[in-house]
Amino acid sequence: MKEAYIFDAVRTPRGKGSAKSGALKDLKPIHVLAQLFSALEQRTNLQDKDLESIILGCVGQVGDQGADIAKIAAVCHGWGDHIDGATVNTFCTSALTAIGMATAKIRSGMSKMVIAGGIEMLSRVPMFADKGAWFSDKEVIEKSHFTHMGVAADLIASLEGFNQEELNAYAAQSHQRAAFATKNGHFLRSLVPVKNEASVTILDHDECIRPSTTVEVMKTMQPLFGQHVSPSIRQKMKARYPQLQTLQHFHNIGNSPAMADGACLLLIGSLEKGKAIGLTPKAKIVAYDNTACEPIIMLLGGQISMENAVKKAGLTMQDIDLHNFAEAFASTCLKYQRDLNIDPNKFNVNGCTMTMGHAQGASGAMITTTLLDEMERRDVQFGVAGISGGAGLGAGIVIERV
């Protein structure tokens, strides 16, 4: 079996996912992807004849993001007709799923060079725009135990005994870390400023970071998700988690993920193909995992996948130099750190999706890319990235610098 290597990774800054105020709201997703395609060409001298496939995660596959955007974006960019394109939806884990599929293609010998990543422009295609049965059909809602993610986060906090102060303290730290990293240029290795059609730069930094977020400010924020607990879900929670005494609502706008626009691409291939076209790998994909957990609590899939990926790599958590865990609410981050005895100084050291923004279908690639950036900056060997998604889905990846 061949090894899969990351030869380059590029991403846009994350814009606010707001149709009113987001910096990227006037750009079509295909135009955003075109800028990353061009960046890969310029940085690596990539030619389309050396590329076989593009696999992109995208959750809202309607409107601007419909009709297999991975393939159509390549066609619009002028790349060769031979390039295959696939757009995948595994909710928030989509981009990591895309990376996992690319890895499998390389390892099996099916492909030699693949682009994998994701795109999501929530300012143009809002959450739930596809009107999927999971959250729109009453019968399916009941049978699939649909739960709002914020309610699942509150359930985790209630079961784990986390209090408001702990959750707010984690969130404030994450905002401050993201602001510090931005100010000190920690993201510049992979960041590609986005331009409008007049070639004017409209965004060159992650727009969702709120440096003024402090514990004192967060004390004034009201919980968001109590209104989303249906009688049916409340009953199911009691049945599945009899140890739950009271469902408390702690998550607010400050300790929940910020909705964002953005895209990210990784160039993944075999070592032989990379050498043949003059590329030097940045990292090796050591292990990958997809899994799922119970769908009501939902947000534990990422942690389970990260644990599985580390085991598949033949490593322990103590061997991992950096952990990038998508911040699906503060409670999941505190649980990960406590369950696995993770040093806080190795965990989300530059903030993550809560603070930098969560562009659903792109986030798995974003966190892998910023993980690699920081591994290079610190000159460390092993990193793990992971993310939880709807219906309990999870994905995790271990990379090793080479």
Coordinates of C-alpha atoms in Angstrom, one line a residue:
M1 CA 0.0 0.0 0.0
K2 CA 1.3 3.4 -0.9
E3 CA 1.5 6.4 1.5
A4 CA -0.6 9.5 1.0
Y5 CA 1.2 12.9 1.4
I6 CA 0.1 16.5 1.7
F7 CA 2.1 18.6 -0.7
D8 CA 0.3 21.9 0.0
A9 CA -2.7 23.4 1.7
V10 CA -4.4 26.7 1.0
R11 CA -7.5 28.3 2.5
T12 CA -9.4 31.5 2.4
P13 CA -9.9 33.7 5.4
R14 CA -13.3 32.9 7.1
G15 CA -15.9 35.6 6.5
K16 CA -18.9 36.1 8.6
G17 CA -21.7 33.8 7.3
S18 CA -24.1 36.7 7.1
A19 CA -26.1 37.8 4.1
K20 CA -26.1 41.4 5.5
S21 CA -22.5 41.9 6.8
G22 CA -20.3 39.1 5.6
A23 CA -17.2 40.3 3.7
L24 CA -17.6 37.4 1.1
K25 CA -21.4 37.6 0.7
D26 CA -21.2 39.0 -2.8
L27 CA -18.9 36.3 -4.2
K28 CA -20.1 33.1 -5.8
P29 CA -18.7 29.9 -4.2
I30 CA -17.2 29.0 -7.6
H31 CA -15.3 32.3 -7.8
V32 CA -13.9 31.6 -4.3
L33 CA -12.7 28.1 -5.3
A34 CA -11.2 29.6 -8.5
Q35 CA -8.9 31.7 -6.4
L36 CA -7.7 28.7 -4.4
F37 CA -7.1 26.7 -7.6
S38 CA -5.0 29.6 -8.9
A39 CA -3.1 29.8 -5.6
L40 CA -2.2 26.1 -5.8
E41 CA -1.0 26.6 -9.4
Q42 CA 1.2 29.5 -8.4
R43 CA 2.6 27.9 -5.2
T44 CA 3.3 24.4 -6.6
N45 CA 3.5 24.9 -10.4
L46 CA 0.6 22.4 -10.6
Q47 CA -0.6 21.6 -14.0
D48 CA -4.1 20.2 -14.6
K49 CA -2.6 17.2 -16.5
D50 CA -1.1 16.0 -13.2
L51 CA -4.4 16.1 -11.4
E52 CA -7.0 13.3 -11.5
S53 CA -9.7 14.2 -9.1
I54 CA -11.3 16.9 -6.9
I55 CA -13.3 15.9 -3.8
L56 CA -15.0 18.7 -1.9
G57 CA -17.2 18.7 1.2
C58 CA -20.2 20.9 1.1
V59 CA -23.3 20.7 3.3
G60 CA -25.7 23.0 1.6
Q61 CA -25.7 21.5 -1.9
V62 CA -28.4 23.8 -3.4
G63 CA -28.4 27.0 -5.3
D64 CA -24.9 28.4 -5.7
Q65 CA -23.5 25.2 -4.2
G66 CA -25.6 22.7 -6.0
A67 CA -24.9 20.5 -9.1
D68 CA -21.6 19.0 -8.0
I69 CA -19.6 22.2 -7.4
A70 CA -16.3 20.3 -7.3
K71 CA -16.6 19.3 -10.9
I72 CA -18.2 22.4 -12.2
A73 CA -15.7 24.7 -10.5
A74 CA -12.9 22.8 -12.2
V75 CA -14.6 23.2 -15.6
C76 CA -15.2 26.9 -15.0
H77 CA -11.5 27.3 -14.1
G78 CA -10.5 25.9 -17.4
W79 CA -8.9 22.7 -16.1
G80 CA -8.9 19.5 -18.3
D81 CA -12.0 17.5 -19.0
H82 CA -10.4 14.4 -17.6
I83 CA -10.5 15.6 -14.0
D84 CA -13.2 13.8 -11.9
G85 CA -15.2 15.9 -9.4
A86 CA -17.2 14.7 -6.4
T87 CA -19.1 16.7 -3.8
V88 CA -19.8 15.0 -0.5
N89 CA -22.1 15.8 2.4
T90 CA -21.4 14.2 5.8
F91 CA -22.6 17.4 7.6
C92 CA -19.8 19.2 9.5
T93 CA -17.3 16.4 8.9
S94 CA -17.7 16.7 5.1
A95 CA -14.2 18.2 4.3
L96 CA -12.4 15.6 6.5
T97 CA -14.5 12.9 4.7
A98 CA -13.2 14.3 1.4
I99 CA -9.6 14.1 2.7
G100 CA -10.3 10.6 3.8
M101 CA -11.6 9.6 0.4
A102 CA -8.6 11.2 -1.3
T103 CA -6.2 9.4 1.1
A104 CA -7.9 6.0 0.3
K105 CA -7.5 6.7 -3.5
I106 CA -3.8 7.4 -3.1
R107 CA -3.2 4.5 -0.8
S108 CA -5.0 2.0 -3.0
G109 CA -3.2 3.2 -6.1
M110 CA -6.5 4.3 -7.8
S111 CA -5.1 7.9 -8.1
K112 CA -1.8 9.6 -7.9
M113 CA -2.7 13.3 -7.2
V114 CA -6.0 14.6 -5.8
I115 CA -7.3 17.9 -4.5
A116 CA -9.5 17.5 -1.4
G117 CA -11.1 20.0 0.8
G118 CA -14.4 21.9 1.2
I119 CA -16.5 25.0 0.5
E120 CA -19.4 26.6 2.4
M121 CA -20.8 30.0 1.9
L122 CA -23.5 30.4 4.6
S123 CA -24.1 34.0 3.7
R124 CA -25.4 32.7 0.3
V125 CA -26.7 29.2 1.2
P126 CA -27.9 29.3 4.8
M127 CA -28.1 26.3 7.1
F128 CA -31.0 24.0 6.4
A129 CA -31.5 25.5 2.9
D130 CA -31.7 22.1 1.4
K131 CA -34.8 21.3 3.5
G132 CA -33.5 17.8 4.3
A133 CA -35.9 15.3 5.7
W134 CA -33.8 14.9 8.9
F135 CA -34.9 18.3 10.1
S136 CA -38.0 19.1 7.9
D137 CA -40.1 15.9 7.8
K138 CA -42.0 15.3 11.1
E139 CA -41.9 11.5 10.7
V140 CA -38.2 11.5 10.0
I141 CA -37.5 13.9 12.8
E142 CA -39.2 11.5 15.2
K143 CA -37.6 8.4 13.9
S144 CA -34.1 9.8 13.6
H145 CA -34.2 11.6 17.0
F146 CA -33.3 15.0 15.4
T147 CA -31.8 17.3 18.1
H148 CA -30.6 20.8 17.7
M149 CA -26.8 20.8 18.1
G150 CA -26.9 23.4 20.8
V151 CA -29.2 21.2 22.8
A152 CA -26.8 18.3 22.4
A153 CA -24.0 20.6 23.6
D154 CA -26.1 21.5 26.7
L155 CA -26.8 17.8 27.3
I156 CA -23.0 17.1 27.3
A157 CA -22.4 20.0 29.7
S158 CA -25.2 18.8 32.0
L159 CA -24.0 15.2 32.0
E160 CA -20.4 16.1 32.5
G161 CA -21.1 18.6 35.3
F162 CA -19.5 21.6 33.5
N163 CA -20.7 25.0 34.8
Q164 CA -21.2 28.3 33.1
E165 CA -17.9 29.7 34.3
E166 CA -15.8 26.9 32.9
L167 CA -17.5 27.0 29.5
N168 CA -17.2 30.8 29.3
A169 CA -13.5 30.7 30.4
Y170 CA -12.7 28.2 27.7
A171 CA -14.4 30.3 25.0
A172 CA -12.7 33.5 26.1
Q173 CA -9.3 31.8 26.0
S174 CA -10.1 30.5 22.5
H175 CA -11.0 34.0 21.2
Q176 CA -7.8 35.5 22.7
R177 CA -5.7 32.8 21.3
A178 CA -7.1 33.3 17.8
A179 CA -6.6 37.0 18.0
F180 CA -3.0 36.6 19.2
A181 CA -2.3 34.1 16.4
T182 CA -3.7 36.4 13.8
K183 CA -1.8 39.5 15.1
N184 CA 1.4 37.5 15.0
G185 CA 1.0 36.0 11.6
H186 CA 0.6 32.3 12.6
F187 CA -1.9 31.7 9.7
L188 CA 0.0 33.3 6.9
R189 CA 1.5 30.0 5.5
S190 CA -1.7 28.9 4.0
L191 CA -3.9 32.0 3.9
V192 CA -5.0 33.3 0.5
P193 CA -6.6 36.7 0.6
V194 CA -9.9 36.8 -1.3
K195 CA -10.4 39.3 -4.1
N196 CA -13.6 40.6 -5.8
E197 CA -14.1 40.5 -9.5
A198 CA -12.3 43.8 -9.8
S199 CA -9.2 42.1 -8.3
V200 CA -9.5 44.2 -5.1
T201 CA -8.7 42.3 -1.9
I202 CA -11.9 42.2 0.2
L203 CA -10.8 39.9 3.0
D204 CA -7.3 39.0 4.2
H205 CA -8.0 37.8 7.8
D206 CA -10.5 35.6 9.6
E207 CA -13.5 37.9 10.1
C208 CA -15.3 36.1 12.9
I209 CA -12.7 36.5 15.7
R210 CA -13.9 38.7 18.5
P211 CA -10.8 39.9 20.5
S212 CA -13.0 41.8 22.9
T213 CA -14.6 38.6 24.2
T214 CA -13.9 38.1 27.9
V215 CA -15.4 36.2 30.7
E216 CA -16.9 39.4 32.0
V217 CA -18.6 40.1 28.6
M218 CA -19.9 36.6 28.3
K219 CA -21.6 36.8 31.7
T220 CA -24.1 39.2 30.0
M221 CA -24.9 36.7 27.2
Q222 CA -28.1 34.7 27.5
P223 CA -28.4 30.9 26.7
L224 CA -29.6 30.2 23.2
F225 CA -31.0 26.7 23.0
G226 CA -33.6 26.1 25.7
Q227 CA -36.4 26.9 23.2
H228 CA -35.3 24.1 20.9
V229 CA -36.0 21.2 23.3
S230 CA -39.1 19.5 22.1
P231 CA -41.2 17.3 24.5
S232 CA -40.3 14.2 22.5
I233 CA -36.5 14.9 22.7
R234 CA -36.8 15.7 26.4
Q235 CA -38.5 12.3 27.0
K236 CA -35.9 10.5 24.8
M237 CA -33.1 12.1 26.8
K238 CA -34.5 10.9 30.1
A239 CA -34.8 7.4 28.7
R240 CA -31.3 7.2 27.2
Y241 CA -29.5 9.1 29.9
P242 CA -31.3 8.2 33.2
Q243 CA -28.4 9.8 35.1
L244 CA -29.4 13.2 33.8
Q245 CA -31.0 15.1 36.6
T246 CA -31.7 18.4 34.9
L247 CA -30.9 19.6 31.4
Q248 CA -29.2 23.0 31.9
H249 CA -28.7 25.5 29.2
F250 CA -25.3 27.1 29.3
H251 CA -24.3 27.7 25.6
N252 CA -24.6 31.2 24.3
I253 CA -23.3 33.2 21.3
G254 CA -19.8 33.4 22.8
N255 CA -19.2 29.7 23.5
S256 CA -20.9 28.4 20.4
P257 CA -19.4 28.1 16.9
A258 CA -19.6 31.1 14.6
M259 CA -21.2 30.5 11.2
A260 CA -18.8 31.4 8.4
D261 CA -18.0 31.5 4.7
G262 CA -14.9 29.9 3.4
A263 CA -13.0 27.3 1.4
C264 CA -9.9 25.2 1.8
L265 CA -8.0 22.8 -0.5
L266 CA -5.3 20.3 0.2
L267 CA -3.1 18.8 -2.6
I268 CA -2.7 15.1 -1.7
G269 CA -0.8 12.5 -3.6
S270 CA 1.8 9.7 -3.7
L271 CA 5.4 10.4 -3.0
E272 CA 6.4 9.1 -6.5
K273 CA 4.0 11.4 -8.3
G274 CA 5.1 14.4 -6.2
K275 CA 8.7 13.8 -7.0
A276 CA 8.0 13.4 -10.7
I277 CA 6.4 16.9 -10.8
G278 CA 9.0 18.5 -8.5
L279 CA 7.0 18.7 -5.3
T280 CA 8.3 18.1 -1.7
P281 CA 5.7 16.9 0.8
K282 CA 4.8 18.8 3.9
A283 CA 3.3 15.9 5.8
K284 CA 2.2 12.3 5.6
I285 CA -1.3 11.2 6.4
V286 CA -0.6 8.5 9.0
A287 CA -4.2 7.5 9.9
Y288 CA -7.8 8.5 9.3
D289 CA -11.1 7.5 10.9
N290 CA -14.8 8.0 10.4
T291 CA -17.3 6.9 13.0
A292 CA -20.6 7.9 14.6
C293 CA -22.1 8.1 18.1
E294 CA -25.6 8.1 19.5
P295 CA -27.6 10.7 17.6
I296 CA -29.2 12.6 20.4
I297 CA -26.0 13.5 22.2
M298 CA -24.5 13.8 18.7
L299 CA -21.3 15.8 19.3
L300 CA -19.0 13.0 20.6
G301 CA -18.2 11.5 17.2
G302 CA -15.2 13.7 16.6
Q303 CA -13.6 12.8 19.9
I304 CA -14.1 9.1 19.2
S305 CA -12.7 9.4 15.7
M306 CA -9.6 11.2 16.9
E307 CA -9.0 8.5 19.5
N308 CA -9.5 5.8 16.9
A309 CA -7.1 7.6 14.4
V310 CA -4.4 7.8 17.0
K311 CA -4.7 4.1 17.8
K312 CA -4.7 3.3 14.1
A313 CA -1.4 5.2 13.8
G314 CA 0.1 3.1 16.6
L315 CA 0.4 6.1 18.8
T316 CA -0.9 7.3 22.2
M317 CA -2.4 10.7 22.9
Q318 CA 0.8 11.6 24.7
D319 CA 2.7 11.2 21.4
I320 CA 0.6 13.9 19.8
D321 CA 2.2 17.3 19.8
L322 CA -0.9 19.3 18.8
H323 CA -4.6 18.7 18.9
N324 CA -7.0 20.7 16.6
F325 CA -10.5 19.8 17.6
A326 CA -13.4 21.7 15.9
E327 CA -15.1 23.6 18.6
A328 CA -18.6 22.3 18.4
F329 CA -19.5 24.3 21.5
A330 CA -17.3 24.7 24.6
S331 CA -18.6 21.5 26.4
T332 CA -17.1 19.2 23.8
C333 CA -13.7 20.8 24.1
L334 CA -13.7 20.5 27.9
K335 CA -14.7 16.9 27.7
Y336 CA -12.0 16.0 25.2
Q337 CA -9.3 17.6 27.3
R338 CA -10.5 16.0 30.6
D339 CA -11.2 12.5 29.2
L340 CA -7.9 12.2 27.4
N341 CA -5.8 14.2 29.9
I342 CA -4.6 16.7 27.2
D343 CA -2.3 19.6 28.1
P344 CA -4.3 22.8 27.4
N345 CA -1.1 24.2 25.8
K346 CA -1.3 21.6 23.1
F347 CA -5.1 21.9 22.4
N348 CA -6.5 24.4 19.9
V349 CA -3.6 26.7 20.6
N350 CA -4.7 29.2 18.0
G351 CA -8.4 28.9 18.6
C352 CA -10.7 27.0 16.3
T353 CA -14.2 27.0 14.8
M354 CA -15.9 28.7 17.8
T355 CA -13.7 31.8 17.4
M356 CA -12.4 31.7 13.8
G357 CA -15.6 30.6 12.2
H358 CA -17.3 27.4 11.2
A359 CA -17.8 27.1 7.4
Q360 CA -19.5 23.7 7.7
G361 CA -18.4 21.8 4.6
A362 CA -15.0 23.3 4.7
S363 CA -14.2 23.2 8.4
G364 CA -12.5 19.7 8.4
A365 CA -10.0 20.9 5.8
M366 CA -9.6 24.2 7.6
I367 CA -8.6 22.7 10.9
T368 CA -6.2 20.2 9.2
T369 CA -4.6 23.1 7.4
T370 CA -4.2 25.3 10.4
L371 CA -2.9 22.3 12.3
L372 CA -0.2 21.8 9.7
D373 CA 0.7 25.5 9.8
E374 CA 1.3 25.4 13.5
M375 CA 3.2 22.1 13.3
E376 CA 5.6 23.7 10.9
R377 CA 5.9 26.9 13.0
R378 CA 6.7 24.9 16.1
D379 CA 8.7 22.2 14.3
V380 CA 6.9 19.3 15.9
Q381 CA 6.2 15.8 14.5
F382 CA 2.6 14.6 15.1
G383 CA -0.7 16.3 15.0
V384 CA -4.3 15.2 15.2
A385 CA -7.4 17.0 13.9
G386 CA -11.0 16.0 14.3
I387 CA -14.6 17.2 14.0
S388 CA -18.1 16.2 15.0
G389 CA -21.1 16.4 12.8
G390 CA -24.9 16.0 12.6
A391 CA -26.6 12.8 13.6
G392 CA -23.5 11.7 15.6
L393 CA -21.0 11.6 12.7
G394 CA -17.3 12.1 13.5
A395 CA -14.0 12.2 11.6
G396 CA -10.3 12.3 12.7
I397 CA -6.9 12.4 11.1
V398 CA -3.3 12.0 12.2
I399 CA -0.6 13.8 10.2
E400 CA 3.2 13.6 10.6
R401 CA 5.6 16.2 9.3
V402 CA 8.2 15.0 6.9

